[in-house]
Short mmCIF file of C-alpha atoms and ligand atoms in Angstrom, two decimals:
data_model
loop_
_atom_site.label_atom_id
_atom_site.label_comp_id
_atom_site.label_asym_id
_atom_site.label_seq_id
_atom_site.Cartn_x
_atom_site.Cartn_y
_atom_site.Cartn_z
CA UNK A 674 -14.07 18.82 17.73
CA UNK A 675 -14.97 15.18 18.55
CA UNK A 676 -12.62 12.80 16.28
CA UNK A 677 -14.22 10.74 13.34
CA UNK A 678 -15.19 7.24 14.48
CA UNK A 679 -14.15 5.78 10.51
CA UNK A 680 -11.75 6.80 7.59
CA UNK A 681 -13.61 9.37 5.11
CA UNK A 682 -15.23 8.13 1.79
CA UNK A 683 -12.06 8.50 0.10
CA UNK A 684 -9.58 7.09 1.86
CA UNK A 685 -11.93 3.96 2.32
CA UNK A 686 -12.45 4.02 -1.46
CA UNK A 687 -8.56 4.45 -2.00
CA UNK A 688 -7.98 1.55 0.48
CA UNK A 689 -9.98 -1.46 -1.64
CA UNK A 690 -9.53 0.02 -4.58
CA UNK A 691 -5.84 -0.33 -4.00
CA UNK A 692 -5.92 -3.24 -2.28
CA UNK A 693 -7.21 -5.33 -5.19
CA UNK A 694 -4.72 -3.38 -7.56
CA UNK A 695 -1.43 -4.07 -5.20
CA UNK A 696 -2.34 -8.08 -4.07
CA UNK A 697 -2.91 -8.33 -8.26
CA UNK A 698 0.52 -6.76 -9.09
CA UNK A 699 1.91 -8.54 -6.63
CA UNK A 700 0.95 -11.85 -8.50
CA UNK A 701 1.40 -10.43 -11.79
CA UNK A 702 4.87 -9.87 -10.78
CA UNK A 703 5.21 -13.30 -10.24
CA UNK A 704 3.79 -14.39 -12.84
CA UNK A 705 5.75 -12.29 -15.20
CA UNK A 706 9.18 -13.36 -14.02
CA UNK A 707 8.06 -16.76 -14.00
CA UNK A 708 6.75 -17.42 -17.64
CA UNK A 709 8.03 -16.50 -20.84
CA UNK A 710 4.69 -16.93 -22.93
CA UNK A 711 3.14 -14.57 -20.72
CA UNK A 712 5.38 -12.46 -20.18
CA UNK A 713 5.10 -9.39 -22.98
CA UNK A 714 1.17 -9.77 -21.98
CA UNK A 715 1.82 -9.36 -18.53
CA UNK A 716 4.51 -6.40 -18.49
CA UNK A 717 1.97 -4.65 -20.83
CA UNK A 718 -0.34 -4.76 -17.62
CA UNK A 719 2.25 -4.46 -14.88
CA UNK A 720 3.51 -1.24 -15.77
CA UNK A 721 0.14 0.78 -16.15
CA UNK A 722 -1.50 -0.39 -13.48
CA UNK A 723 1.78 0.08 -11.17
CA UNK A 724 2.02 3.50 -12.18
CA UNK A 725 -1.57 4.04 -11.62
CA UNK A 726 -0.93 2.59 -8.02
CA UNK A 727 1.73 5.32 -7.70
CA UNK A 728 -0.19 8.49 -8.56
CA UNK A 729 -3.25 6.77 -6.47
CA UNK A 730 -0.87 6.61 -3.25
CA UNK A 731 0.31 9.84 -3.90
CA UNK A 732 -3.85 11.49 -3.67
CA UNK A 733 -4.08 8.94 -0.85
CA UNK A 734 -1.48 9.96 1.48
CA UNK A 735 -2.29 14.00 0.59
CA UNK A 736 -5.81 12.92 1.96
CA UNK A 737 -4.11 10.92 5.16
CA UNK A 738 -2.09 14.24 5.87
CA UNK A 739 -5.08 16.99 5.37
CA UNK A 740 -7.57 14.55 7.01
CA UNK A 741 -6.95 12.99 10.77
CA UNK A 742 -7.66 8.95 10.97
CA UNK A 743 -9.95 8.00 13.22
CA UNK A 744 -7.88 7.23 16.72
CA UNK A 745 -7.08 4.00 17.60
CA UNK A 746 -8.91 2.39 20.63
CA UNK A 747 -7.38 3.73 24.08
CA UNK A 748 -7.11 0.04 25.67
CA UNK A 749 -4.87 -0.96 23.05
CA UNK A 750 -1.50 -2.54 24.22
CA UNK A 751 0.93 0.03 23.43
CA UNK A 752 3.13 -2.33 20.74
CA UNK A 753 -0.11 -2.95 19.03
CA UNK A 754 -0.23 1.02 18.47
CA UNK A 755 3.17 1.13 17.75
CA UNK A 756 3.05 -1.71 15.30
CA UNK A 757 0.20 -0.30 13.50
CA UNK A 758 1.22 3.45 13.26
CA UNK A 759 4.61 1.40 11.68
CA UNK A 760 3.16 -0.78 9.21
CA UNK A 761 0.84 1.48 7.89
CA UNK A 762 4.10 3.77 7.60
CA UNK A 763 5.11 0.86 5.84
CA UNK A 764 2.28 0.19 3.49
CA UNK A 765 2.51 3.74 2.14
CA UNK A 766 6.86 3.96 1.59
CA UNK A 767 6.49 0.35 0.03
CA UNK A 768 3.36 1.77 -1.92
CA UNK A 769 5.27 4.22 -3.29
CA UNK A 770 8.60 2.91 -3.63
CA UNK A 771 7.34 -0.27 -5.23
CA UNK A 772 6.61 1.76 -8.64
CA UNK A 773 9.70 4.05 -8.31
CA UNK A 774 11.94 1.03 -8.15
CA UNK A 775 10.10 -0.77 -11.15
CA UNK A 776 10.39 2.01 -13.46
CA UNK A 777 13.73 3.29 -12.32
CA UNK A 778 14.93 -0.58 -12.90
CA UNK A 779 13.30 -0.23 -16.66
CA UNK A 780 15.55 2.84 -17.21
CA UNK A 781 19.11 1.52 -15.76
CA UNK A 782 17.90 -1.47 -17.60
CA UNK A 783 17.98 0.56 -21.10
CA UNK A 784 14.47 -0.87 -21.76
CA UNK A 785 11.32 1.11 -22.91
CA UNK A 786 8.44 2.00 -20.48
CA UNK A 787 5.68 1.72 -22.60
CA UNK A 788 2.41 3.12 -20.33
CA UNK A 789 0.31 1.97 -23.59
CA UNK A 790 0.91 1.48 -27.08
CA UNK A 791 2.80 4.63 -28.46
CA UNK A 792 3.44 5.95 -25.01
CA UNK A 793 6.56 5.90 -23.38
CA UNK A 794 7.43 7.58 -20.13
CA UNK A 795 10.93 9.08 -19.49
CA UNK A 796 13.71 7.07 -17.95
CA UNK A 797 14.39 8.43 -14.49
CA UNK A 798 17.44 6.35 -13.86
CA UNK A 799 21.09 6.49 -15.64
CA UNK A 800 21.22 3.47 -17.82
CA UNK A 801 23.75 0.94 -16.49
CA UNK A 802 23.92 -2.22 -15.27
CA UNK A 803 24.91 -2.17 -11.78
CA UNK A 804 22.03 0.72 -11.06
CA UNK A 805 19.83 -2.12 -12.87
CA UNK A 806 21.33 -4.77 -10.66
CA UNK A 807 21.14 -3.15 -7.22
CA UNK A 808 17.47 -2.02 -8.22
CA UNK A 809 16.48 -5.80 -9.69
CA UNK A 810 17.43 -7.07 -6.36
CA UNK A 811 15.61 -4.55 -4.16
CA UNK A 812 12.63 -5.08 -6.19
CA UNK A 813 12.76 -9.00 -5.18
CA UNK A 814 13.26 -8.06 -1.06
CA UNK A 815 11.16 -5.40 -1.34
CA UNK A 816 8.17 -6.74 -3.20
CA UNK A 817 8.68 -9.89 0.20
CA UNK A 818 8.78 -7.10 2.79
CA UNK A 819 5.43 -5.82 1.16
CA UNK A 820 3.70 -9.05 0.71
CA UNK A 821 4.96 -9.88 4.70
CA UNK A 822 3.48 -6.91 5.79
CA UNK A 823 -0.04 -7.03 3.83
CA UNK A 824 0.12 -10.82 5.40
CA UNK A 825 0.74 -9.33 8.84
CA UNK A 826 -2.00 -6.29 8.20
CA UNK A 827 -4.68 -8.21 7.16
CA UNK A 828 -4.02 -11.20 10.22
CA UNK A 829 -4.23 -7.99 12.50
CA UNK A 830 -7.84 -6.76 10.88
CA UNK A 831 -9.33 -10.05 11.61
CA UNK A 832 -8.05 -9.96 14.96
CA UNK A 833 -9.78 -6.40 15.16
CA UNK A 834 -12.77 -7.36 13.43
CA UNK A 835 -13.68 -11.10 15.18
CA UNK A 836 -11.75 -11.22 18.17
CA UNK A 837 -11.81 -8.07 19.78
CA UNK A 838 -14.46 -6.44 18.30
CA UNK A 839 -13.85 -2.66 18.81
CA UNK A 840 -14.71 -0.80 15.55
CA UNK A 841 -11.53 -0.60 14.25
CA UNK A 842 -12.28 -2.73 11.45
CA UNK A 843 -15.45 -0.97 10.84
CA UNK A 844 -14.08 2.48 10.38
CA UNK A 845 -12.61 0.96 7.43
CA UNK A 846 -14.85 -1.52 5.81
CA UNK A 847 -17.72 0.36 5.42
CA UNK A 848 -18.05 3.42 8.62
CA UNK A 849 -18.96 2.67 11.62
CA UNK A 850 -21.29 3.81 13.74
CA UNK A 851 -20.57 7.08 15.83
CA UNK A 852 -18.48 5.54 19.20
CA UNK A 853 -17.97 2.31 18.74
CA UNK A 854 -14.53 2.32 19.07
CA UNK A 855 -13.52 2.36 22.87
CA UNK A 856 -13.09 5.83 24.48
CA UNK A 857 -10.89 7.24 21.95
CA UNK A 858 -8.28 9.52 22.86
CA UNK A 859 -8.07 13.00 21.18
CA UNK A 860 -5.90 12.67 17.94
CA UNK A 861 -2.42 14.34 18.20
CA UNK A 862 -1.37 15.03 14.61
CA UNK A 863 -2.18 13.96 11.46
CA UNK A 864 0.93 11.94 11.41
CA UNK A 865 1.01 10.10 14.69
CA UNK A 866 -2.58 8.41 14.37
CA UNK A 867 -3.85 5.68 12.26
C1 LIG B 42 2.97 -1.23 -6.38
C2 LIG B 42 3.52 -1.42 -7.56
C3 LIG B 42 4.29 -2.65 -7.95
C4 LIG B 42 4.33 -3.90 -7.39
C5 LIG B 42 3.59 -4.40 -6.16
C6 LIG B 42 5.24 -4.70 -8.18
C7 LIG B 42 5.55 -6.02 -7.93
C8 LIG B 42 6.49 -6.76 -8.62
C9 LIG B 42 6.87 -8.12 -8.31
C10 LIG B 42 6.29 -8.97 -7.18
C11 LIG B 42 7.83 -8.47 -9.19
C12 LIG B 42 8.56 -9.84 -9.23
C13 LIG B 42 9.84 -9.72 -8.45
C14 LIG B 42 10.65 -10.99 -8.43
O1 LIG B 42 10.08 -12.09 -8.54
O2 LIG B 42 11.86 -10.91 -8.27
C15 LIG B 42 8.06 -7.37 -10.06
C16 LIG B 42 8.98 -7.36 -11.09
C17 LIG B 42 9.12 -6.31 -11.97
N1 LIG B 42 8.42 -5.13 -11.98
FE1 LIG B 42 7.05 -4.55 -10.65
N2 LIG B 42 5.72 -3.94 -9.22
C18 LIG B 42 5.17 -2.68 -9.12
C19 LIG B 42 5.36 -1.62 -9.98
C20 LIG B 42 6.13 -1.65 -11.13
C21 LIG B 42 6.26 -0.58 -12.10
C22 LIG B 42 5.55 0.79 -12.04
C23 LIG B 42 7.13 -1.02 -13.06
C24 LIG B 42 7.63 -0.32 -14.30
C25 LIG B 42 7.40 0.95 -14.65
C26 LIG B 42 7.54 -2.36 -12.71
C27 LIG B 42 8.42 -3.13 -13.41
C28 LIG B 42 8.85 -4.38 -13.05
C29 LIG B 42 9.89 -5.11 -13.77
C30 LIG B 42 10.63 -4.64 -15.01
C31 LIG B 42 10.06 -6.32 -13.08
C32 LIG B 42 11.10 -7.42 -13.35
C33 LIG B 42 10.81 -8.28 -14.48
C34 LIG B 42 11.97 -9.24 -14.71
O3 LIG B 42 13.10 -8.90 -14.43
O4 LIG B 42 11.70 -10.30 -15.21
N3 LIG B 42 6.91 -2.71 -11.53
N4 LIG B 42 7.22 -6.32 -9.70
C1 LIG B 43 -2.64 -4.56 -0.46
C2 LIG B 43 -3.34 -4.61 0.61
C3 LIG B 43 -3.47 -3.53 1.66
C4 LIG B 43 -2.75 -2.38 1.88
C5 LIG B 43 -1.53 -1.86 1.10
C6 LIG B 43 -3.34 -1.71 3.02
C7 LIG B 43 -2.88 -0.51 3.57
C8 LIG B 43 -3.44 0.13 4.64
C9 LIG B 43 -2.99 1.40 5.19
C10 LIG B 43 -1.79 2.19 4.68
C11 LIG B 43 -3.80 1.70 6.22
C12 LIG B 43 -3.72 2.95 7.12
C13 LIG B 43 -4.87 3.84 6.85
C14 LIG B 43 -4.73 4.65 5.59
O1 LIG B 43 -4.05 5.66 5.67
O2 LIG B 43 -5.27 4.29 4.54
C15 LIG B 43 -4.78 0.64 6.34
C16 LIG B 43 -5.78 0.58 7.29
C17 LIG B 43 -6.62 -0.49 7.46
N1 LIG B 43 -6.68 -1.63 6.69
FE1 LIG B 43 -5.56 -2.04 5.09
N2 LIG B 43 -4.40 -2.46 3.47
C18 LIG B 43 -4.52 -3.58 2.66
C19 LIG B 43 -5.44 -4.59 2.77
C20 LIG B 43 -6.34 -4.70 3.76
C21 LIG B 43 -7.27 -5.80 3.93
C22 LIG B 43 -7.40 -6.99 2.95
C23 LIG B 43 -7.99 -5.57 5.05
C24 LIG B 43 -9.08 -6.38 5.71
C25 LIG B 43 -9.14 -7.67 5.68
C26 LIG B 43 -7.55 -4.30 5.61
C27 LIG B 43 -8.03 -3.68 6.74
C28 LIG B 43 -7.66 -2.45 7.21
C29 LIG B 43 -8.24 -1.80 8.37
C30 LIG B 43 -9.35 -2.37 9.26
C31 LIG B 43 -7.60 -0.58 8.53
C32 LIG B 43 -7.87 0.48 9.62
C33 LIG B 43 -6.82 0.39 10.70
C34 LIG B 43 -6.95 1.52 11.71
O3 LIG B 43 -8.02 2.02 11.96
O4 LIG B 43 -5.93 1.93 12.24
N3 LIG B 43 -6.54 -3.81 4.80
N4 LIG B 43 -4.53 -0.30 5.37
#
């Protein structure tokens, strides 16, 4: 079967959708530790929308696993295919660990998780203060690493998309046209291939 020249309609919709959601918490989690007026507004928002962005990378990698990317161009350097398959490896741990630290930090911390007014979700954490500690901390290095990487990710799409022109960007941002990324080579497995 010849392989798909861009991501399927939802794992493009999943990408900007999510995009806009993580690059906002990613502020708002600024923001929040940062001011104390804003604060109670902003946790009110930072904890919905992060768990949305949990359950949302959960559909999107079961899609990325049933459903093989488009392959990558076959004239890449090798350590550009490497450092994509990586980071995009990345993307989805820190996607998914980003939330699971947050509300796991809530719990050790002894602290409600309101999801919305009258709604509280279950702590998942034993509540004590050196779980909270370790946790606060990763949250700070981890929430870098992520912001690093999306730095790095989106530096290497406009490479794709002005410089070397070869449809990877494309497949992403809106389908592109059967074959126009260079002589593909046939996908492996559904792992090994974005
Ligand atoms: C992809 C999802 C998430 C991202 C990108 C994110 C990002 C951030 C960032 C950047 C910070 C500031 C860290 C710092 O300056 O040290 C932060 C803090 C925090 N986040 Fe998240 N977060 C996410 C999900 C969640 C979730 C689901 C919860 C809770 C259920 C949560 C709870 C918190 C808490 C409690 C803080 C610390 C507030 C403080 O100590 O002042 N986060 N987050
Ligand atoms: C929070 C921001 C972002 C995250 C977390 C993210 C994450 C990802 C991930 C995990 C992939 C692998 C494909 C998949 O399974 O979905 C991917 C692919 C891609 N992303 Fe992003 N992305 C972000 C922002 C952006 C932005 C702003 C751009 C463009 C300027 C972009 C352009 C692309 C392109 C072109 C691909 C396809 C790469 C390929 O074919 O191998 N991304 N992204």
């Amino acid at each position: 079967m010849r392989a798909p020249a861009h991501f399927n309609g939802l794992a493009r919709l999943l990408h900007w959708t999510m995009s806009a959601l993580i690059l906002a918490m990613l502020f708002i989690g600024i923001a929040m530790v940062g001011s104390m007026s804003l604060r109670s507004t902003l946790i009110a928002l930072h904890i919905p929308l992060g768990v949305a962005i949990f359950v949302l990378a959960c559909v999107r990698l079961i899609n990325r696993l049933r459903h093989s990317p488009p392959p990558l161009p076959s004239d890449l350097p090798r350590w550009q295919v490497l450092s994509a398959h990586a980071s995009h490896w990345l993307l989805y741990a820190l996607m998914l660990a980003m939330p699971l630290i947050g509300w796991g930090m809530l719990s050790a911390g002894g602290y409600p998780i309101a999801l919305w007014a009258g709604f509280t979700l279950p702590a998942i954490a034993p509540h004590d203060p050196l779980v909270y500690s370790v946790l606060r901390t990763a949250d700070t290095w981890l929430a870098l690493l992520l912001f690093a990487t999306i730095l790095t990710h989106i530096a290497a799409a406009q490479f794709h998309a002005w410089v070397r022109r070869d449809g990877v960007y494309s497949a992403m941002a809106r389908g592109a046209p059967r074959g126009t990324r260079s002589a593909p080579a046939a996908p492996t497995s559904s792992l090994g291939n974005d």
